[in-house]
mmCIF file of C-alpha atoms and ligand atoms in Angstrom:
data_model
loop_
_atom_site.group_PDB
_atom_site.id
_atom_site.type_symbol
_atom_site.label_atom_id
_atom_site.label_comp_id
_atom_site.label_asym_id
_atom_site.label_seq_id
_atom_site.Cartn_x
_atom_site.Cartn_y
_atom_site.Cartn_z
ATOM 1 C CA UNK C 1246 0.000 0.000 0.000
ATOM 2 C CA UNK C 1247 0.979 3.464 -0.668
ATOM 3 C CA UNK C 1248 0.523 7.216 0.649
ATOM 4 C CA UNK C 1249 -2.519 8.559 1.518
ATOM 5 C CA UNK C 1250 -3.942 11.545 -0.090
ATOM 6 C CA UNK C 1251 -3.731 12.271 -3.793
ATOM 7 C CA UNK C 1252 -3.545 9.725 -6.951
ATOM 8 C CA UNK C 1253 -1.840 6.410 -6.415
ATOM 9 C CA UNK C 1254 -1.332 3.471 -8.899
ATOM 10 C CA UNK C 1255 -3.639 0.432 -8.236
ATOM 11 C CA UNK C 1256 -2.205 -3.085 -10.336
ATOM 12 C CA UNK C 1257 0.806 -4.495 -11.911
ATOM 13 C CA UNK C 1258 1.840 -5.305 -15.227
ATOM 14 C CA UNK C 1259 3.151 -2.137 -15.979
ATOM 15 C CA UNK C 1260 -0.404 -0.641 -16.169
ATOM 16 C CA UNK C 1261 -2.069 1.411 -13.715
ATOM 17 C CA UNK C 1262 -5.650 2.063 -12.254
ATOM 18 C CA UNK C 1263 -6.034 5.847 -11.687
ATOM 19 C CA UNK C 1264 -7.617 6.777 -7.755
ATOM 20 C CA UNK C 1265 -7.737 10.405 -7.199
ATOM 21 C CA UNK C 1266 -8.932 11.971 -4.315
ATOM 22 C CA UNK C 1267 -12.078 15.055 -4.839
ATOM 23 C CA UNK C 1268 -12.675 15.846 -1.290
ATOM 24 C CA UNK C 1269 -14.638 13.220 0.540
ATOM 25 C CA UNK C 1270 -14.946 10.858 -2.585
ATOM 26 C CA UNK C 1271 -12.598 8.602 -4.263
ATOM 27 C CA UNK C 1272 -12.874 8.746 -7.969
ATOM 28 C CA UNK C 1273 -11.554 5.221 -9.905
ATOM 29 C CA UNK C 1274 -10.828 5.461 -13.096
ATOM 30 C CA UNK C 1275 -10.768 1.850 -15.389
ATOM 31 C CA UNK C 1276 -10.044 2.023 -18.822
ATOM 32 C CA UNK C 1277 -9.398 -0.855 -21.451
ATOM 33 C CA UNK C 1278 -8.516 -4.078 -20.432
ATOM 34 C CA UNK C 1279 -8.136 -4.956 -17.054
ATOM 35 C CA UNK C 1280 -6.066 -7.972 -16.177
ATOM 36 C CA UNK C 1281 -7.946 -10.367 -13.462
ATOM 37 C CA UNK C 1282 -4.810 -9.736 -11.438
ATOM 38 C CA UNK C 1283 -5.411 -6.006 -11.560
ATOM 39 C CA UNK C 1284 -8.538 -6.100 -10.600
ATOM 40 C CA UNK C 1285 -7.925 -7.609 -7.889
ATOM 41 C CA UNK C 1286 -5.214 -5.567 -6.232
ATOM 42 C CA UNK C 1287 -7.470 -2.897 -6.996
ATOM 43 C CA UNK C 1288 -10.003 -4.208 -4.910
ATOM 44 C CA UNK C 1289 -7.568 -4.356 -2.069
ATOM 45 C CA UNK C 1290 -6.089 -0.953 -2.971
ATOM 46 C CA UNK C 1291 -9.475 0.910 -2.927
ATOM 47 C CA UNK C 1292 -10.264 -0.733 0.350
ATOM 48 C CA UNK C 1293 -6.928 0.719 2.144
ATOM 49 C CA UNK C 1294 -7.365 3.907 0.523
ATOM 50 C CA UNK C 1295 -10.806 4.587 2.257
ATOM 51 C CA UNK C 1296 -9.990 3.570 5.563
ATOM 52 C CA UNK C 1297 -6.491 6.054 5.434
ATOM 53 C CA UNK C 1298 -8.322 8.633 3.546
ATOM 54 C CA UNK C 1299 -12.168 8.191 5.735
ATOM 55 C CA UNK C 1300 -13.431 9.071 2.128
ATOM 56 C CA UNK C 1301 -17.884 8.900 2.461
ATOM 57 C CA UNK C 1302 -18.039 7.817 -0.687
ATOM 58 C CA UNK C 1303 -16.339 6.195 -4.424
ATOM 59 C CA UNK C 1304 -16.946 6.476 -7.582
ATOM 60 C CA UNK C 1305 -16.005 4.113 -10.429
ATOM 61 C CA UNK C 1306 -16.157 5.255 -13.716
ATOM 62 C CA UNK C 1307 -16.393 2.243 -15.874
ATOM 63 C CA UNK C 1308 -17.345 4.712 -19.356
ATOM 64 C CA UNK C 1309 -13.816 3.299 -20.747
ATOM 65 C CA UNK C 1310 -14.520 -0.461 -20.142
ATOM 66 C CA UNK C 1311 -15.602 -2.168 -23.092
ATOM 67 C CA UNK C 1312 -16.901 -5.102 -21.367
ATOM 68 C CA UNK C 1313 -18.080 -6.328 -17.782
ATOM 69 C CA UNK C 1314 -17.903 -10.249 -17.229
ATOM 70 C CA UNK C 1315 -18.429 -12.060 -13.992
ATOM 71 C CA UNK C 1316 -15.188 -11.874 -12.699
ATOM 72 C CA UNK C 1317 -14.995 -7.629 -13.245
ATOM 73 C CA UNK C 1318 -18.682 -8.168 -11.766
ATOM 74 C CA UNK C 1319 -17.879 -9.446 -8.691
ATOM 75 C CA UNK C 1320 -14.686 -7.808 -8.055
ATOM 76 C CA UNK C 1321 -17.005 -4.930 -8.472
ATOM 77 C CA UNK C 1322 -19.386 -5.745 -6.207
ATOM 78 C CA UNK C 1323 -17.392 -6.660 -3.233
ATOM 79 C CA UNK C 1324 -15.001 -3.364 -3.389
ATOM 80 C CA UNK C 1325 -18.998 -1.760 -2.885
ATOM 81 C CA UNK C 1326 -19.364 -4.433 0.022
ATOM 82 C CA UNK C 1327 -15.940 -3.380 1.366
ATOM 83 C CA UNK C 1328 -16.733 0.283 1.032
ATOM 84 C CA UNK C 1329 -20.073 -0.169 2.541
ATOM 85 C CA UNK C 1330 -18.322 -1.935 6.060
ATOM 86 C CA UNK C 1331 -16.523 1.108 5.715
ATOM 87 C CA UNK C 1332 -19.355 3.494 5.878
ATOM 88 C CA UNK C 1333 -18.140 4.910 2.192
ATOM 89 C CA UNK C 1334 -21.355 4.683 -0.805
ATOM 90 C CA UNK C 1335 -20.168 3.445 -4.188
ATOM 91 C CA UNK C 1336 -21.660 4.681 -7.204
ATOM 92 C CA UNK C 1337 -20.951 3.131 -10.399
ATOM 93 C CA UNK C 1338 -20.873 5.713 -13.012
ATOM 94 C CA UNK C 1339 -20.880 5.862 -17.384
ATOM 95 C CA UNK C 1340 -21.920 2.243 -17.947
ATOM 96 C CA UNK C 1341 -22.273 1.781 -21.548
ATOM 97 C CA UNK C 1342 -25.120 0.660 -23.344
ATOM 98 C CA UNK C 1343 -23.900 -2.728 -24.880
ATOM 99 C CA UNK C 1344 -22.623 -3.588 -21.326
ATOM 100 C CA UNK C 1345 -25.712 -3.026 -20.013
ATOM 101 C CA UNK C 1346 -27.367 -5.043 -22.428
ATOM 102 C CA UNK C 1347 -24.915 -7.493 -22.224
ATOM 103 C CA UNK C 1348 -25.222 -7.947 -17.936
ATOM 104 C CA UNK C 1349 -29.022 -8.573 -18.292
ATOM 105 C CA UNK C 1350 -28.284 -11.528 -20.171
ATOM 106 C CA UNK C 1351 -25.647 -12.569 -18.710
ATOM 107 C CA UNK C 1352 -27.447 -12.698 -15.418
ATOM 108 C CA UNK C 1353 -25.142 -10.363 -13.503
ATOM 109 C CA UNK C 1354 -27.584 -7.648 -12.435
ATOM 110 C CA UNK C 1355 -25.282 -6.345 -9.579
ATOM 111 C CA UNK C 1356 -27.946 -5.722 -6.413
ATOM 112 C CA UNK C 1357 -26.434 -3.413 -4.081
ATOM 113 C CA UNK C 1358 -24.707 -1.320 -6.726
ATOM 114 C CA UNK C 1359 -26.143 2.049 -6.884
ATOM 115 C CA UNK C 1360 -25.274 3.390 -10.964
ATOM 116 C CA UNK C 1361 -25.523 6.934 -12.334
ATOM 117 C CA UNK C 1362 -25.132 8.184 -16.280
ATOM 118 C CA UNK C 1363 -21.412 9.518 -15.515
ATOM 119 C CA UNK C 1364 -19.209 10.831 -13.496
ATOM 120 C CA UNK C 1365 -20.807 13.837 -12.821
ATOM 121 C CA UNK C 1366 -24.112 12.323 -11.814
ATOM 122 C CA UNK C 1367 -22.607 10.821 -9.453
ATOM 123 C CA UNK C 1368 -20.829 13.209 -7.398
ATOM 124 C CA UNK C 1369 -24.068 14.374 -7.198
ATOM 125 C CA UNK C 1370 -25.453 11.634 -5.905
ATOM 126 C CA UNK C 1371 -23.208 11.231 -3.319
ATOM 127 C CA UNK C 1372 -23.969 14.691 -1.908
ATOM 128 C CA UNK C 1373 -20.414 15.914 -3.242
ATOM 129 C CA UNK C 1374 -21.098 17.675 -6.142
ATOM 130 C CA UNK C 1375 -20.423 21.330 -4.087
ATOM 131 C CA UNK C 1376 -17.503 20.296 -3.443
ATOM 132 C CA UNK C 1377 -16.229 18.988 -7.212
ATOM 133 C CA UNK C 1378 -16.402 22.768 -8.515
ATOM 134 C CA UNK C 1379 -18.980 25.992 -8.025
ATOM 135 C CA UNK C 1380 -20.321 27.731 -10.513
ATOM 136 C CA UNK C 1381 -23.079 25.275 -11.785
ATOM 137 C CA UNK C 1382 -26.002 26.529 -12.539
ATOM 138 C CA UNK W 1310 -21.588 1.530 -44.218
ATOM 139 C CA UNK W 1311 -19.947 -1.798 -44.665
ATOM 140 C CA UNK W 1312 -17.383 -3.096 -46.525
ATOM 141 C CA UNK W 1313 -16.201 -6.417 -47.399
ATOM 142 C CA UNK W 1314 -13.509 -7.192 -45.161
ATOM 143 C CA UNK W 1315 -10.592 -8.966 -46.327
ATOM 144 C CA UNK W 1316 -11.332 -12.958 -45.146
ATOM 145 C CA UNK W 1317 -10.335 -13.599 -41.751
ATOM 146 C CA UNK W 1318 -8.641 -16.341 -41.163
ATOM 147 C CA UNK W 1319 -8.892 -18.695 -38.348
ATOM 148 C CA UNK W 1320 -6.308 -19.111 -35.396
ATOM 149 C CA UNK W 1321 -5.373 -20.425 -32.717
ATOM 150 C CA UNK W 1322 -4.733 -18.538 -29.325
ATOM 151 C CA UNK W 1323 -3.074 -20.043 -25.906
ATOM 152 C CA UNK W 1324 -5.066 -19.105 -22.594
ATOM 153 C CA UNK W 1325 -2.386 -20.118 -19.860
ATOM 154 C CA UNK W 1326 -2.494 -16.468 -18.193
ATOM 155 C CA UNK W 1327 -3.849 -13.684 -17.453
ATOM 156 C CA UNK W 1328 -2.516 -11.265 -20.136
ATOM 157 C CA UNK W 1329 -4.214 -14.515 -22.591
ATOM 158 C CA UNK W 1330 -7.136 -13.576 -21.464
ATOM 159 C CA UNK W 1331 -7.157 -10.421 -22.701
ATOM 160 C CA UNK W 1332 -5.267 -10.940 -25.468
ATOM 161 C CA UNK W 1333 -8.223 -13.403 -26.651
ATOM 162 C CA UNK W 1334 -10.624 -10.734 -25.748
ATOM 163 C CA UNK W 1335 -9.157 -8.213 -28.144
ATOM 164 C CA UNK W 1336 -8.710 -11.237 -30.878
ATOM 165 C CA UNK W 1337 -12.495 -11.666 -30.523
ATOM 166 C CA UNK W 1338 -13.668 -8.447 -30.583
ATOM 167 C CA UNK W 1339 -11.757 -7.485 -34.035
ATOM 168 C CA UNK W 1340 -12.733 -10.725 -35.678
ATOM 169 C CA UNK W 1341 -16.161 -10.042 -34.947
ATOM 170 C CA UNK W 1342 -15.969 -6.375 -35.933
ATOM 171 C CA UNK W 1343 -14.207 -7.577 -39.427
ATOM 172 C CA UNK W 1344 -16.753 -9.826 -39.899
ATOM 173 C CA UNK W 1345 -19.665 -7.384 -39.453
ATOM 174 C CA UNK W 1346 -20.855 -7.737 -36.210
ATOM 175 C CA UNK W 1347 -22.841 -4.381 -34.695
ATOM 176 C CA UNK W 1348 -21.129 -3.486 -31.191
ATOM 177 C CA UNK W 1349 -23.847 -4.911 -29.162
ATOM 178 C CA UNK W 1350 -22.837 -8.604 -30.745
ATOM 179 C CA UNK W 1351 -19.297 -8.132 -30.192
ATOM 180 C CA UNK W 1352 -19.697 -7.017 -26.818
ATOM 181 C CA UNK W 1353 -21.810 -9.926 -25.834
ATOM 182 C CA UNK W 1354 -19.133 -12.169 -27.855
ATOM 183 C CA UNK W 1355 -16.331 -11.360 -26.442
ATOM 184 C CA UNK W 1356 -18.260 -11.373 -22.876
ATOM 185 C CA UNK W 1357 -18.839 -15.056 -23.471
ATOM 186 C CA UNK W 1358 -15.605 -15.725 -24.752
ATOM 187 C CA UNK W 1359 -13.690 -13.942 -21.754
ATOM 188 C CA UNK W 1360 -15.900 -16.182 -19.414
ATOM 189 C CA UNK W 1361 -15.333 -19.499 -21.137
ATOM 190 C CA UNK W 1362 -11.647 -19.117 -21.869
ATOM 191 C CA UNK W 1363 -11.289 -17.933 -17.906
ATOM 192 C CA UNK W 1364 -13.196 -21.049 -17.146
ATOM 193 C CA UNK W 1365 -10.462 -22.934 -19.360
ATOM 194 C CA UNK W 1366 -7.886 -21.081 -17.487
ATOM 195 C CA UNK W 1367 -9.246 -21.729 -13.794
ATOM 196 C CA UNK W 1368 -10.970 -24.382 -14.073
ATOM 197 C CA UNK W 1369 -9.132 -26.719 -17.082
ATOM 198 C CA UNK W 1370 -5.815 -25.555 -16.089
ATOM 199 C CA UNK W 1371 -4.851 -23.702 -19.249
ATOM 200 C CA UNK W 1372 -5.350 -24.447 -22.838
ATOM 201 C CA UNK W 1373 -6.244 -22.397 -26.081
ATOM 202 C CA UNK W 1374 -9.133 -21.033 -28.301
ATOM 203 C CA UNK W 1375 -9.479 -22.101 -31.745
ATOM 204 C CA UNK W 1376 -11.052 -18.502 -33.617
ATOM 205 C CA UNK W 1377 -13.233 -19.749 -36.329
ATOM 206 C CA UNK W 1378 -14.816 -17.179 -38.814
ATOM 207 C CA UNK W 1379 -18.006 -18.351 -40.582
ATOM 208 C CA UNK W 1380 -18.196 -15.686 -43.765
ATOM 209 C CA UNK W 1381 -18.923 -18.713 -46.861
ATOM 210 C CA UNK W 1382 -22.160 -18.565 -46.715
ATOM 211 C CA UNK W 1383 -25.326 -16.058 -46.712
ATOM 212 C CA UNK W 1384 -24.705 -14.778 -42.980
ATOM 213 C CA UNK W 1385 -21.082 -14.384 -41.623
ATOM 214 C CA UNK W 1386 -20.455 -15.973 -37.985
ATOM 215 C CA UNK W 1387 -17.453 -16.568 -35.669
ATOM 216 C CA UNK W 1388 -16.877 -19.613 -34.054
ATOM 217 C CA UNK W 1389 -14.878 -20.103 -30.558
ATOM 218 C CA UNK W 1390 -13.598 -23.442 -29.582
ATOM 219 C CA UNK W 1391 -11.918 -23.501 -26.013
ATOM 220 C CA UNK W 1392 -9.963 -26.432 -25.453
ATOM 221 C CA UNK W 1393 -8.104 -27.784 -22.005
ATOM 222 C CA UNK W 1394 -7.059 -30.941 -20.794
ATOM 223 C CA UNK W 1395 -8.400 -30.666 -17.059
ATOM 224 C CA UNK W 1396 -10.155 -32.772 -15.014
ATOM 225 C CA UNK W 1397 -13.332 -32.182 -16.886
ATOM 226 C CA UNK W 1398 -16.992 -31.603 -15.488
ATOM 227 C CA UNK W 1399 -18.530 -34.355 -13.771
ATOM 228 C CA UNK W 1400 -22.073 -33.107 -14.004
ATOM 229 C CA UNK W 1401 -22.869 -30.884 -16.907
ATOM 230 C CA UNK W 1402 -26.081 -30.254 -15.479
ATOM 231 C CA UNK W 1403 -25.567 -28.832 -12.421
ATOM 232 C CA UNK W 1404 -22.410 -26.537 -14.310
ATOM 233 C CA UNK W 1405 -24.560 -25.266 -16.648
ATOM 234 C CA UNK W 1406 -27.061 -24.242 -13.912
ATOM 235 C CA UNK W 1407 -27.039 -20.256 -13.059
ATOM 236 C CA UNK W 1408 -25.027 -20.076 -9.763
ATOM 237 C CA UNK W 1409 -23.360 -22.806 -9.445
ATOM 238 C CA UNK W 1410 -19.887 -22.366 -8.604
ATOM 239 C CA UNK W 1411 -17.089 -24.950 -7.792
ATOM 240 C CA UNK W 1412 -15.013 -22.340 -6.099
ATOM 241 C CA UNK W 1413 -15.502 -18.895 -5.098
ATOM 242 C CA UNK W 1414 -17.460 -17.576 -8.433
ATOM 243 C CA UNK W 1415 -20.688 -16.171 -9.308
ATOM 244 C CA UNK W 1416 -21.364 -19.666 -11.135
ATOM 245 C CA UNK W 1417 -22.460 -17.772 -14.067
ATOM 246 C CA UNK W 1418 -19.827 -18.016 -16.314
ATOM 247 C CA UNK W 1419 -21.412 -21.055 -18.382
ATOM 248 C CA UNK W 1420 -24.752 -20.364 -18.170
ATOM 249 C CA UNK W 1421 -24.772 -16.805 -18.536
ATOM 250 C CA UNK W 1422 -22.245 -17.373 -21.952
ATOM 251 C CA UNK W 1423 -24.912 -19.831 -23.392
ATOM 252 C CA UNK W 1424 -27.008 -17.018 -23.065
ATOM 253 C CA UNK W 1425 -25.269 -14.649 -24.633
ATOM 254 C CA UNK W 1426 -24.437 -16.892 -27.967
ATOM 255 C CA UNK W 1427 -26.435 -18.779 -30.949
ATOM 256 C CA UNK W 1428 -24.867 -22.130 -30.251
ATOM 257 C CA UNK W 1429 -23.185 -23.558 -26.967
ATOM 258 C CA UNK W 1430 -21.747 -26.967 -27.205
ATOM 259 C CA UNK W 1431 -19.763 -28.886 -24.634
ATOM 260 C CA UNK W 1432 -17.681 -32.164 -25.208
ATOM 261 C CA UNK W 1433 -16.349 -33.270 -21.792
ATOM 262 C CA UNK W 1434 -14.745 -35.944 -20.153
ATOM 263 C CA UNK W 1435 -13.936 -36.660 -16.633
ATOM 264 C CA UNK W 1436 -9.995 -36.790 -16.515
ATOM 265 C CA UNK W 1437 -9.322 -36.064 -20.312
ATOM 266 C CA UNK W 1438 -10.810 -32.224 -20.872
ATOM 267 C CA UNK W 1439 -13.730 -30.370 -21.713
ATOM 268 C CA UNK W 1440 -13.884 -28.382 -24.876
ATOM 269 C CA UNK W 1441 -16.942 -25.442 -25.178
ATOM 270 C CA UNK W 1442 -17.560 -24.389 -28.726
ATOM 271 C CA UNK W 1443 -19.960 -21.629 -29.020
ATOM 272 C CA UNK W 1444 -20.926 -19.915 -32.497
ATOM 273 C CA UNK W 1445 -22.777 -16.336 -33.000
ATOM 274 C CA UNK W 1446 -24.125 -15.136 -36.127
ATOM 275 C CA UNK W 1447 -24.000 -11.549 -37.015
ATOM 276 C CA UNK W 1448 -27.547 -11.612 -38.700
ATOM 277 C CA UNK W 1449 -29.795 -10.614 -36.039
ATOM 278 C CA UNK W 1450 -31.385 -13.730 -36.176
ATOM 279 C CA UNK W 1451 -29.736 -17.049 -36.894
ATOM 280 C CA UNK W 1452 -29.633 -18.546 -39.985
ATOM 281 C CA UNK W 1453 -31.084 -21.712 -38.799
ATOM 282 C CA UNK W 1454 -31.630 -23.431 -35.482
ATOM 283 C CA UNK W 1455 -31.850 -27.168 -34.630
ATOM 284 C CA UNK W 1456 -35.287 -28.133 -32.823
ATOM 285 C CA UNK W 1457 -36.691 -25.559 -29.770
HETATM 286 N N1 ATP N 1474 -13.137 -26.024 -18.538
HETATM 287 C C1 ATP N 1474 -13.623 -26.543 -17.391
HETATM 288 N N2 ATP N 1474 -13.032 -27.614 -16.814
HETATM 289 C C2 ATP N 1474 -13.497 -28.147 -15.655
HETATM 290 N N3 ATP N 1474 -14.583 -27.651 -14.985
HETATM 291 C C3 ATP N 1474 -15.211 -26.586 -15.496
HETATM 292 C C4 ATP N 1474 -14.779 -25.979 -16.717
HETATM 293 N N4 ATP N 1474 -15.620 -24.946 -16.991
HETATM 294 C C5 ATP N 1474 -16.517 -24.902 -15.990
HETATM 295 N N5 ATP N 1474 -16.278 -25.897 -15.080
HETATM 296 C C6 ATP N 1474 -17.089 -26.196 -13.872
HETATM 297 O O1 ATP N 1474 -18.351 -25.609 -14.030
HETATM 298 C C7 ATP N 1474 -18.629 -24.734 -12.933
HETATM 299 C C8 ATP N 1474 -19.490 -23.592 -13.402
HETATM 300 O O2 ATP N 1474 -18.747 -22.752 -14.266
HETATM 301 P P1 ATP N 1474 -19.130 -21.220 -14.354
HETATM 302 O O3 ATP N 1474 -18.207 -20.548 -15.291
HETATM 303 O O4 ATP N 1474 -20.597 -21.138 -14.646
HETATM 304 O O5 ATP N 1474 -18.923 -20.686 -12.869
HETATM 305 P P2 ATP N 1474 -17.549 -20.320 -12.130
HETATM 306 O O6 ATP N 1474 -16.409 -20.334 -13.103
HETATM 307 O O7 ATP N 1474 -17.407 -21.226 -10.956
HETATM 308 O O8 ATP N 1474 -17.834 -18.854 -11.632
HETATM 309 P P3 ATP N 1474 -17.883 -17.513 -12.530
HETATM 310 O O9 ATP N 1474 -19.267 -16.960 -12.381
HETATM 311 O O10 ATP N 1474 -16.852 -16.621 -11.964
HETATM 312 O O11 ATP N 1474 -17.609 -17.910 -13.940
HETATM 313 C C9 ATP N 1474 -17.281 -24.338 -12.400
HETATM 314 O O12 ATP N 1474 -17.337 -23.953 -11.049
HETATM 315 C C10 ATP N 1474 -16.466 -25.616 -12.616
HETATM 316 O O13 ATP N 1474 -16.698 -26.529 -11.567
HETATM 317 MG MG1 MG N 1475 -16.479 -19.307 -14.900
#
């Protein structure tokens, strides 16, 4: 595990997972392929990162993940469970549309998992959307 | 628009690691979008076939996908054959059922993949292997279909 406030690599093979800090949230970043192995250390990463940081809630923005299987699923739903023991919300945010689709059939329907449009939605939803930047309308 | 794609041709992929794994994912996905398939397909596709060749990975101890495109006739297709010499599955039945899990999975891998394909077919035998074949057409419906 790393330092506490700020971004910090999550994974290994010489790719990284993005976690940046926006006041009380975590913000997670996956893009592309993720590698079952970095998915997992993710998991583990996110987990430490709330409990140093006492974040309320995280955000994973999945908008760059071309596709969801049962493995991303779960790994998914238990860094929610983890957060949740920790008193943090996760939201995840920018599913897209062919995922969706393709979850329904797949039979992952991920209870427990709150969702929101993108990123910005939900900040918003987590109460922290003051505190992301002024000035909206 | 569409063009004719140059013929794809078929090959064979090892799954004996992680980086496999998505290395078949990305093979799938291009095949598929060569051979016509509309995003939704090749997302459910390559869904099924990152499943099945984790299955052949976890579960079969390793092995490799056999990428078969189907573009001779009428409709264009890709077939996926993932091969391992495991211990097999005892009882298809109860591995094909949703939530069934041998280890710590969601036990949706094979069920939820059948789903998500035209044909599923699985040739396995305790202590030689299993081998899942699964075949997707990229006509929204399939060209034909044995029985109900
Ligand atoms: N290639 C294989 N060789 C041997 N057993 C297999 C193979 N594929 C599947 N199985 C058996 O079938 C069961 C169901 O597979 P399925 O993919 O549906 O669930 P899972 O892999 O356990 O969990 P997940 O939801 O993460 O995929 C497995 O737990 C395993 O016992
Ligand atoms: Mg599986």
């Amino acid at each position: 595990m790393t330092g506490a406030a700020g971004t910090g690599p999550a994974g290994g093979h010489g790719f990284t997972v993005p976690v940046l800090q926006l006041g009380d949230v975590l913000l997670v970043t996956l893009q592309g392929e993720l590698h079952d192995g970095m998915a997992e250390q993710l998991q583990q990463d996110v987990t430490d990162r709330i409990s140093h940081t006492r974040v309320t809630g995280v955000v994973i923005d999945i908008s760059g993940v071309e596709i969801v299987d049962s493995f991303l699923g779960r790994v998914l739903a238990e860094i929610a469970a983890g957060a949740d023991l920790l008193a943090a919300r996760t939201v995840l945010a920018g599913m897209r549309p062919a995922v969706a689709i393709t979850l329904v059939e797949l039979g992952l329907t991920l209870p427990g998992l709150r969702t929101a449009l993108d990123v910005e939605r939900a900040m918003e939803l987590l109460g922290a959307a003051s505190r992301q930047g002024e000035g909206s309308p | 628009m569409m063009r004719a794609a140059r013929h794809a041709a078929p090959a064979t992929l090892p799954i004996g690691s992680d980086a496999d794994l998505a290395w078949v994912r990305q093979q799938v996905r291009q095949t598929a979008a060569e051979l016509g398939f509309g995003l939704v397909q090749q997302t459910k596709l390559v869904t099924a076939a990152s499943e099945l060749a984790r299955n052949t990975l976890v579960h079969g101890g390793g092995g490799q996908v056999r990428i078969i495109p189907l573009d001779s006739g009428p409709s264009r297709g890709l077939r996926l054959s993932f091969v391992d010499t495991g211990p097999g599955i005892r009882d298809l039945e109860q591995a094909m059922t949703d939530g069934y899990t041998s280890g710590g999975g969601l036990g949706l891998g094979m069920s939820g993949s059948k789903r998500l394909v035209h044909e599923f077919e699985v040739d396995t035998r305790p202590g030689e292997g299993t081998t899942v074949t699964v075949t997707a057409w990229a006509t929204a419906v399939p060209p034909s279909r044995p029985g109900s």
